[in-house]
Tab-separated table of C-alpha atoms in Angstrom:
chain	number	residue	atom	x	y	z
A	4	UNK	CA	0.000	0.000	0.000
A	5	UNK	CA	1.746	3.521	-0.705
A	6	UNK	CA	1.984	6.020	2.077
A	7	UNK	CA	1.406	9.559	1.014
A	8	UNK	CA	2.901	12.546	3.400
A	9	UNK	CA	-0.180	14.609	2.569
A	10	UNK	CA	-2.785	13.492	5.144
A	11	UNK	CA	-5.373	16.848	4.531
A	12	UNK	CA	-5.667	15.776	1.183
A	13	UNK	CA	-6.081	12.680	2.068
A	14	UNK	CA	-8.558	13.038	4.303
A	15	UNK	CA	-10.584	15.351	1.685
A	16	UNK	CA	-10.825	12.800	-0.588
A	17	UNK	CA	-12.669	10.883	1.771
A	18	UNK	CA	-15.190	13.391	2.661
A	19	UNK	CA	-15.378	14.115	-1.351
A	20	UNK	CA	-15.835	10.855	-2.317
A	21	UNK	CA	-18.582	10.186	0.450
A	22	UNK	CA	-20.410	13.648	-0.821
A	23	UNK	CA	-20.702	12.312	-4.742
A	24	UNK	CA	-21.939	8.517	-3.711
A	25	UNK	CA	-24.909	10.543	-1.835
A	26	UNK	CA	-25.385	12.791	-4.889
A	27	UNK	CA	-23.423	16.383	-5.076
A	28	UNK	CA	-24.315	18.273	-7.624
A	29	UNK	CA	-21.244	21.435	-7.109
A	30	UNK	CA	-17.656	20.696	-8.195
A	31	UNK	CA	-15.356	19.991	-5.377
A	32	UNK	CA	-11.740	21.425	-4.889
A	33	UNK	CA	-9.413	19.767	-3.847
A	34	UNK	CA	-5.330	21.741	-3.294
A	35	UNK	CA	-2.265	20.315	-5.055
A	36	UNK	CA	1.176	22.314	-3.362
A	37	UNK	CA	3.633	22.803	-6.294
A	38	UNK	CA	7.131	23.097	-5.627
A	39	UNK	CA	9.267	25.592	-3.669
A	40	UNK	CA	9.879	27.197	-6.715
A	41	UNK	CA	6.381	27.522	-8.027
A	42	UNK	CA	6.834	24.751	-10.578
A	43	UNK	CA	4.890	21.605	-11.159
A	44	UNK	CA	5.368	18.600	-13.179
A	45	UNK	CA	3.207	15.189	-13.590
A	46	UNK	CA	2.653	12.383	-15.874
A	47	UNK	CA	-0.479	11.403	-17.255
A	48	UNK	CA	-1.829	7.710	-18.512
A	49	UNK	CA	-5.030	6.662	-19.968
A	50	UNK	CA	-7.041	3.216	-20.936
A	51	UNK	CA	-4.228	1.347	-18.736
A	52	UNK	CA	-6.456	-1.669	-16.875
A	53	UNK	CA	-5.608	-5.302	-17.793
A	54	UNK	CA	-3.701	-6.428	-15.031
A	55	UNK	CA	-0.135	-5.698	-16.415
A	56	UNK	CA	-0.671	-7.496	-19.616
A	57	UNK	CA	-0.908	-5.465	-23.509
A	58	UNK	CA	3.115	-3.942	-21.931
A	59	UNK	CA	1.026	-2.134	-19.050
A	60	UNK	CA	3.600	-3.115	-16.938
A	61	UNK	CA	6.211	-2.005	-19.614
A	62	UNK	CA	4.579	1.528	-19.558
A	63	UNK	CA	4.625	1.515	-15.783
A	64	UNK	CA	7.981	0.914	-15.932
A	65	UNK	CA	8.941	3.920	-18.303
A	66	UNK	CA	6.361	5.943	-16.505
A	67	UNK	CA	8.571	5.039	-12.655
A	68	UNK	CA	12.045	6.192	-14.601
A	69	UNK	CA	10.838	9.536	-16.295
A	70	UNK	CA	8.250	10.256	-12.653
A	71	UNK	CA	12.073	9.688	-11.230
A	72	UNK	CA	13.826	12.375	-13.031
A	73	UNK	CA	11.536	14.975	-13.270
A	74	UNK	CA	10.444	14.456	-9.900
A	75	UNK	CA	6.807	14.404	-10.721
A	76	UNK	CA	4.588	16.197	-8.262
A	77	UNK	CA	1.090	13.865	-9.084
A	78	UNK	CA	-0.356	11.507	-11.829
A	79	UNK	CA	-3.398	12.301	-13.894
A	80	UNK	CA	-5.587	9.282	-15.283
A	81	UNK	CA	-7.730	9.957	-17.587
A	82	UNK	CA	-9.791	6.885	-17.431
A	83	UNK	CA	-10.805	3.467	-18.314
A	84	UNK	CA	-8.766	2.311	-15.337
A	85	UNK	CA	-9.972	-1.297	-15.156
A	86	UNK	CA	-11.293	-3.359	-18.481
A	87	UNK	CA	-13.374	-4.421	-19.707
A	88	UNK	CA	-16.210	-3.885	-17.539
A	89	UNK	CA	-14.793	-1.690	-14.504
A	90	UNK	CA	-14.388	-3.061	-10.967
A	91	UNK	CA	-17.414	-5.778	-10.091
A	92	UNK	CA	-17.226	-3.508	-6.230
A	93	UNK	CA	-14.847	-2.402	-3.668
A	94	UNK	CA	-13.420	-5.991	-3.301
A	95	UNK	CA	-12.664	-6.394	-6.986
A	96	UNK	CA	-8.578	-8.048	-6.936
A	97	UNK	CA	-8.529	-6.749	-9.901
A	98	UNK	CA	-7.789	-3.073	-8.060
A	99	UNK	CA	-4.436	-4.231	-6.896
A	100	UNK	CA	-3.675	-6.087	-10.088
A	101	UNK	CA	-4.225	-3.673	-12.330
A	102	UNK	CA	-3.231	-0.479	-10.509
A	103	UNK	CA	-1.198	-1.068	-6.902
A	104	UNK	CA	0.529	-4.032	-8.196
A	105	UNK	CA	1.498	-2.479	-11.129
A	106	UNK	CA	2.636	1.195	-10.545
A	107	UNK	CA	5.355	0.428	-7.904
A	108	UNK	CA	8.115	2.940	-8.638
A	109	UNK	CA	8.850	4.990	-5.975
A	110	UNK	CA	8.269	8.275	-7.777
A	111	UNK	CA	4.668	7.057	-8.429
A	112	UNK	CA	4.086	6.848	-4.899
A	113	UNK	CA	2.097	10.307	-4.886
A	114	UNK	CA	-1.457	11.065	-5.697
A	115	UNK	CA	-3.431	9.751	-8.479
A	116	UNK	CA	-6.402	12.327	-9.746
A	117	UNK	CA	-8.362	10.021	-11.863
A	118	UNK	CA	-11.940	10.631	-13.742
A	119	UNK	CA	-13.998	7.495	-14.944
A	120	UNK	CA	-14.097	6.176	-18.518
A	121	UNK	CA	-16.623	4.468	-20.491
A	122	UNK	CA	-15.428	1.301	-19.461
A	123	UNK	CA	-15.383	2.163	-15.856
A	124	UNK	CA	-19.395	3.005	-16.123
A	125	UNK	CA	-19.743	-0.945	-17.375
A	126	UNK	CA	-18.955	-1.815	-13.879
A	127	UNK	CA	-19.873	-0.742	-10.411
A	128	UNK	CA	-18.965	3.135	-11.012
A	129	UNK	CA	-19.320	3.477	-7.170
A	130	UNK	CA	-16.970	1.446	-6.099
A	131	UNK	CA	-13.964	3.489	-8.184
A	132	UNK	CA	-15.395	6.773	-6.324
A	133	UNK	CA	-15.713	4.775	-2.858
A	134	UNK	CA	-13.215	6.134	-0.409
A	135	UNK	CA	-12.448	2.925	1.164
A	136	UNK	CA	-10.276	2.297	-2.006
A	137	UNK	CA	-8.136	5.394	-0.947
A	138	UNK	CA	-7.635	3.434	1.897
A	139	UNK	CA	-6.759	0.360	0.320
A	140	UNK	CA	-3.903	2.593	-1.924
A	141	UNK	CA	-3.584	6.276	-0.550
A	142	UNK	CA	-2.737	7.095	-4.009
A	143	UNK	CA	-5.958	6.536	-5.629
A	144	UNK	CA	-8.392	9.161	-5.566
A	145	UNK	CA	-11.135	8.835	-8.120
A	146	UNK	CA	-14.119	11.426	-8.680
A	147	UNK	CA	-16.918	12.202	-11.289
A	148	UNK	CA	-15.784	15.899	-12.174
A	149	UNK	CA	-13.285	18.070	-9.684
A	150	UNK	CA	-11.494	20.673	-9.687
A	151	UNK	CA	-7.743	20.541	-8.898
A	152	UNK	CA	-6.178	24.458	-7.455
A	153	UNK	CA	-2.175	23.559	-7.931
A	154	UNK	CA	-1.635	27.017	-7.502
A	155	UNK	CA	-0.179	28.132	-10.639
A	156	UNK	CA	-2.314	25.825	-12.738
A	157	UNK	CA	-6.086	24.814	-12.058
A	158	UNK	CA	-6.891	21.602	-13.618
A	159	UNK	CA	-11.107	21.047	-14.061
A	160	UNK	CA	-11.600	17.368	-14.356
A	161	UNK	CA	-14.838	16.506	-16.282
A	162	UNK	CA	-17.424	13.171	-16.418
A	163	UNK	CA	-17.156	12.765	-20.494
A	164	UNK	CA	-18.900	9.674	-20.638
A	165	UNK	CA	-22.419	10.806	-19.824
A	166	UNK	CA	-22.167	13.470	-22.607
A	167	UNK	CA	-22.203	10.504	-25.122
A	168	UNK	CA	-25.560	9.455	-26.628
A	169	UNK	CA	-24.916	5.949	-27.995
A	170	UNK	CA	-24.173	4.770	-24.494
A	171	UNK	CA	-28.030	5.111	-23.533
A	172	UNK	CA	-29.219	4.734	-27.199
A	173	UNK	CA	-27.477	1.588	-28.422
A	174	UNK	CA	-25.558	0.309	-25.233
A	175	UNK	CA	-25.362	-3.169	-27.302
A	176	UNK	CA	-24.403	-6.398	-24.706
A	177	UNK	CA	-22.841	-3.604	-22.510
A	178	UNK	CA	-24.711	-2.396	-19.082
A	179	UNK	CA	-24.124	0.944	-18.143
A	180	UNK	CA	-24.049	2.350	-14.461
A	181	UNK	CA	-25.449	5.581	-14.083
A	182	UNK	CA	-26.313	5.700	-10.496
A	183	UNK	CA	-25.903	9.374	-9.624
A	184	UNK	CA	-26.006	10.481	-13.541
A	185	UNK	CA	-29.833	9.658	-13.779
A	186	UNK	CA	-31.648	12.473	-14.616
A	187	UNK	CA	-28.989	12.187	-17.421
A	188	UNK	CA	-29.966	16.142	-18.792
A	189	UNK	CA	-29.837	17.838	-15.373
A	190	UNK	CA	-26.751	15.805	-14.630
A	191	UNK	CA	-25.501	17.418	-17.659
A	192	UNK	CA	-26.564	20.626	-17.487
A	193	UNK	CA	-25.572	21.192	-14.271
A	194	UNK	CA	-22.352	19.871	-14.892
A	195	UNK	CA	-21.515	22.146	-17.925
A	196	UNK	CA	-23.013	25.436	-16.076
A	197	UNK	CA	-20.391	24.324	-13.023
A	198	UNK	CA	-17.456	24.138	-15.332
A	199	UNK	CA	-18.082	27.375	-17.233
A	200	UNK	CA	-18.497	29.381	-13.736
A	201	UNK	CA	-15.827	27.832	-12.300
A	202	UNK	CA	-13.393	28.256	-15.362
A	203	UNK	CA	-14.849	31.775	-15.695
A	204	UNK	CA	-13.907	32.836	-11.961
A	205	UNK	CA	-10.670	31.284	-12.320
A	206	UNK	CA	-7.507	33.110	-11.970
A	207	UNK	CA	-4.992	30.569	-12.190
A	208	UNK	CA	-1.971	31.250	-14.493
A	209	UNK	CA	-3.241	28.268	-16.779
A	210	UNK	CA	-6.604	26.604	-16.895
A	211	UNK	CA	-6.394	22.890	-17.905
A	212	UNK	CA	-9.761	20.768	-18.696
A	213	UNK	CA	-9.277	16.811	-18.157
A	214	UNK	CA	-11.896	14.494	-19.495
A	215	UNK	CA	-11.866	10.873	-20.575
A	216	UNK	CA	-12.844	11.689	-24.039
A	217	UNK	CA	-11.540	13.177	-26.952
A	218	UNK	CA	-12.552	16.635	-28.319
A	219	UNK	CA	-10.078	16.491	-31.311
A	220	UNK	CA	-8.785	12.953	-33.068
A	221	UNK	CA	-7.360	11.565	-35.316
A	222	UNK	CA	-7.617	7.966	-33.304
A	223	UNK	CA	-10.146	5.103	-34.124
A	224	UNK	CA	-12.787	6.863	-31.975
A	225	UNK	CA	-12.278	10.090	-33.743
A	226	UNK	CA	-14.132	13.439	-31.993
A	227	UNK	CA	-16.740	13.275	-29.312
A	228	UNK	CA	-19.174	15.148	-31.206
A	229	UNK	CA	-21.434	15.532	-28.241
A	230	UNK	CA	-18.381	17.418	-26.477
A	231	UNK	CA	-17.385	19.474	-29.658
A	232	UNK	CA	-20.784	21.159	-29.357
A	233	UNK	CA	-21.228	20.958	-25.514
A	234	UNK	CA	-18.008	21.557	-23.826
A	235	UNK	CA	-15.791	23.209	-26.890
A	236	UNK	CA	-17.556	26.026	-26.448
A	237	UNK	CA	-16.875	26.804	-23.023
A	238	UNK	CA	-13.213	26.171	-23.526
A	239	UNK	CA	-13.265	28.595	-26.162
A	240	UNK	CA	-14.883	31.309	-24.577
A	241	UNK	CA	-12.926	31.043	-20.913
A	242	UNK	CA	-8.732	30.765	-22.535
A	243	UNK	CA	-8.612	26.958	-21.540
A	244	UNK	CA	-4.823	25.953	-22.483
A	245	UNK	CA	-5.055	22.513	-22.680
A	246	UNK	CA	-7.606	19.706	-23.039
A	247	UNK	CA	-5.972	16.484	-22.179
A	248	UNK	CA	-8.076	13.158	-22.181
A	249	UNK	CA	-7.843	9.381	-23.025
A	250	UNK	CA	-10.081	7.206	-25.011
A	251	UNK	CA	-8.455	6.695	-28.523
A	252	UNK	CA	-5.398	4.223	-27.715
A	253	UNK	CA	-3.042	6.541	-28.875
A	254	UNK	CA	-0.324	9.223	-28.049
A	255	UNK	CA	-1.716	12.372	-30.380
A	256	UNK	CA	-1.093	16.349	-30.153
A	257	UNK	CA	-3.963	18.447	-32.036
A	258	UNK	CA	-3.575	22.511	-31.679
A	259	UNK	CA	-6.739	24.242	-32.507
A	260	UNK	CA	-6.834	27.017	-35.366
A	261	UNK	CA	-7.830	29.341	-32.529
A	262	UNK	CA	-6.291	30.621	-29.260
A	263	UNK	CA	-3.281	28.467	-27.219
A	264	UNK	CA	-5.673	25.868	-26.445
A	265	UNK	CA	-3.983	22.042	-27.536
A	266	UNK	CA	-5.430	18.702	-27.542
A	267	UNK	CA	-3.238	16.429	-25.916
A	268	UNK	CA	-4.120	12.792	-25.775
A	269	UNK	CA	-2.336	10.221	-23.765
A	270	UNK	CA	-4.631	6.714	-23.997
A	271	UNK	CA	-2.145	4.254	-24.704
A	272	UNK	CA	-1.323	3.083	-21.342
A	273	UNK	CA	-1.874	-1.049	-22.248
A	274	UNK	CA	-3.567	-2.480	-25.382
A	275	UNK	CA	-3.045	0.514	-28.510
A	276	UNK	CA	-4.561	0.051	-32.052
A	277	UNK	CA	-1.992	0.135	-34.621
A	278	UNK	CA	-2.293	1.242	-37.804
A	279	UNK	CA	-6.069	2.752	-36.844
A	280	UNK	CA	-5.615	6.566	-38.281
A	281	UNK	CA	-9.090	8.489	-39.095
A	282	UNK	CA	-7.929	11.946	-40.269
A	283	UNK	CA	-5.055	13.867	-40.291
A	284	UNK	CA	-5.013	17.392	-40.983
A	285	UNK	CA	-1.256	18.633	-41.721
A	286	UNK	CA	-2.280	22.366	-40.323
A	287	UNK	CA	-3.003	21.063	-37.046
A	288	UNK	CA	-1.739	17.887	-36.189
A	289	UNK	CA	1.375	17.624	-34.514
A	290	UNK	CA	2.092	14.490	-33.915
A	291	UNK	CA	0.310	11.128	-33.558
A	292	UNK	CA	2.183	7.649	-32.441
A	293	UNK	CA	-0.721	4.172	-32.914
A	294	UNK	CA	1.187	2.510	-29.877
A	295	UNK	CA	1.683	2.428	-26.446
A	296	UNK	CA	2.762	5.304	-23.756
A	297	UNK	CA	2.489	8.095	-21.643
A	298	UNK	CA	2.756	11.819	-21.288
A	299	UNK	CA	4.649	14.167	-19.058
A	300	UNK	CA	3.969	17.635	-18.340
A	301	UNK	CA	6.336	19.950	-16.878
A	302	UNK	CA	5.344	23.655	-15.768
A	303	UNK	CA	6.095	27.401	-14.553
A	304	UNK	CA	4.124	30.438	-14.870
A	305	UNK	CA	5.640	31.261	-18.248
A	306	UNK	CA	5.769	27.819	-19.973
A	307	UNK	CA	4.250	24.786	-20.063
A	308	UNK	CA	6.825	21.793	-21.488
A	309	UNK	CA	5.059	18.286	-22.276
A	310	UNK	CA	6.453	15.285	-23.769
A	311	UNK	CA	5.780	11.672	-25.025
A	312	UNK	CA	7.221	8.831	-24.571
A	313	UNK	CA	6.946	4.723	-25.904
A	314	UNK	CA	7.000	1.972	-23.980
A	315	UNK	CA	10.705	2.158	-24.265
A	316	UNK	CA	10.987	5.185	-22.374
A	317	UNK	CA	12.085	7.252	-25.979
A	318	UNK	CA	10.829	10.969	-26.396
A	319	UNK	CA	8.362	10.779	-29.591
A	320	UNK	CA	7.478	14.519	-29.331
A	321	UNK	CA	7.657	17.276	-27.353
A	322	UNK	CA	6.180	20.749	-27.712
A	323	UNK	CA	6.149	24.343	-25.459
A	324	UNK	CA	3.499	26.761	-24.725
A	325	UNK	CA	3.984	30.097	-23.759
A	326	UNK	CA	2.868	32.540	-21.711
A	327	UNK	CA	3.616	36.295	-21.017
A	328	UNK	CA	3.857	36.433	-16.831
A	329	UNK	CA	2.711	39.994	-17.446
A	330	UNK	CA	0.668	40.775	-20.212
A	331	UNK	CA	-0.201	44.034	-21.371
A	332	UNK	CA	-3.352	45.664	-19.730
């Protein structure tokens, strides 16, 4: 079990997690300390739960050595944490097979902020946002949508997966969970009126939005379209930097024709889909690798450095955003 210095947070999480199993409909904040010097830097990892196998364990490997050396302050995960079907409850082994057993490096000892993916709604979605498995592995902290204050940066993690109409229309052999999502329209609505007040108010240097799903892709699942007319907006119109998310099995860097604000998916933390390429649009896509790996992010007031890396540990791409720390009034 991994021991975390941080007991307030901690103990947060436990109240937080208790609040959304009874139904809370307002965003919770939760406080991330960056360094002395003001900086922050984390990894994140998406679609990573089969129990080490499709070179999870690989990527956990690379993901210990690079947390090492840039002294990584968290780890984002932006869902589908256990396949296929999520966690069958709070006593599932396959908890500590697929996550505590797997992430052992010592510089992935710190927290985990982690949002639910589609596959994580085909099991019991409470028992991922039960406290008791913060208690289990102090690392783990998993909520519906959140907001993260890490002082320089605030990081507004959203629940994609009820945005998506097929899931109720044609769920196919799959059974969805939505406890606490039912009425699904006020669910949503008061979920996207939360995150544009709470992005408007914010005065945070940079304003990061975290959802399983992808906005922009080029990846077999290609764009959300229920997102690019829902939640797009509201990026647009509040300066959001960066939308990072999961979903497509691939490492893929989109930047939008308007504004700073990138697309930054990092969903091939186990099984990827090679060769499975929708659309590529030279103007605006970066970079985008069909195999396995993760991301790291590494940031001060005036930049914001990410990277990816294979399963190997190699830098595929790498990229820098930035920022006046005074801009013009």
């Amino acid at each position: 079990m991994a021991s975390l210095s941080n007991k307030p947070i901690l103990i947060l999480a436990c109240i937080v997690g208790l609040c959304l199993l009874l139904g809370s409909a307002e965003l919770q904040r939760l406080e991330q300390p960056a360094k002395p010097d003001g900086s922050l830097s984390f990894l994140v990892v998406g679609d990573w739960g089969r129990k080490g196998t499709y070179n999870q364990s690989q990527v956990a490997f690379q993901m210990g050595k690079v947390g090492e050396t840039l002294d990584i302050d968290f780890v984002i995960s932006v869902g589908d944490n256990f396949y296929d079907d999520g966690l069958t409850g709070i006593d599932d082994p396959a908890f500590d097979q697929s996550f505590s057993n797997i992430y052992t490096a010592q510089s992935l000892q710190k927290q985990w902020y982690t949002v639910l993916g589609n596959h994580d709604y085909r099991g019991d979605v409470l028992a991922q946002l039960n406290p008791i498995l913060s208690k289990m592995d102090t690392r783990w902290l998993c909520l519906r949508s959140f907001i993260l204050n890490a002082e320089i940066a605030e990081f507004f993690f959203v629940d994609t997966t009820p945005f998506v109409d097929k899931y109720f229309t044609h769920p196919g052999h799959s059974k969805y969970d939505w406890r606490g999502v039912l009425p699904r329209q006020e669910y949503l609505s008061n979920l996207l009126k939360d995150v544009d007040s709470a992005l408007r108010e914010s005065s945070a240097k940079w304003k990061i939005v975290v959802g399983h799903h992808t906005i922009r892709s080029a990846g077999h699942h290609g764009d959300t379209e229920e997102l690019v007319s829902e939640l797009l907006p509201i990026l647009k119109a509040n300066n959001v930097d960066l939308y990072i998310n999961g979903h497509d099995h691939c490492l893929q860097h989109i930047s939008s024709t308007y504004g700073q604000l990138q697309f930054l998916t990092s969903g091939g933390g186990s099984k990827a889909w090679r060769g499975d390429i929708n659309w590529v649009n030279p103007d605006v896509m970066k970079f985008y690798y069909d195999g396995q790996g993760f991301m790291s992010v590494q940031m001060t007031e005036a930049h914001v450095d990410f990277a990816f890396y294979d399963l190997f540990g190699n830098v595929l791409h790498k990229w820098t955003v930035n920022k006046e720390l005074h801009p013009a009034m």
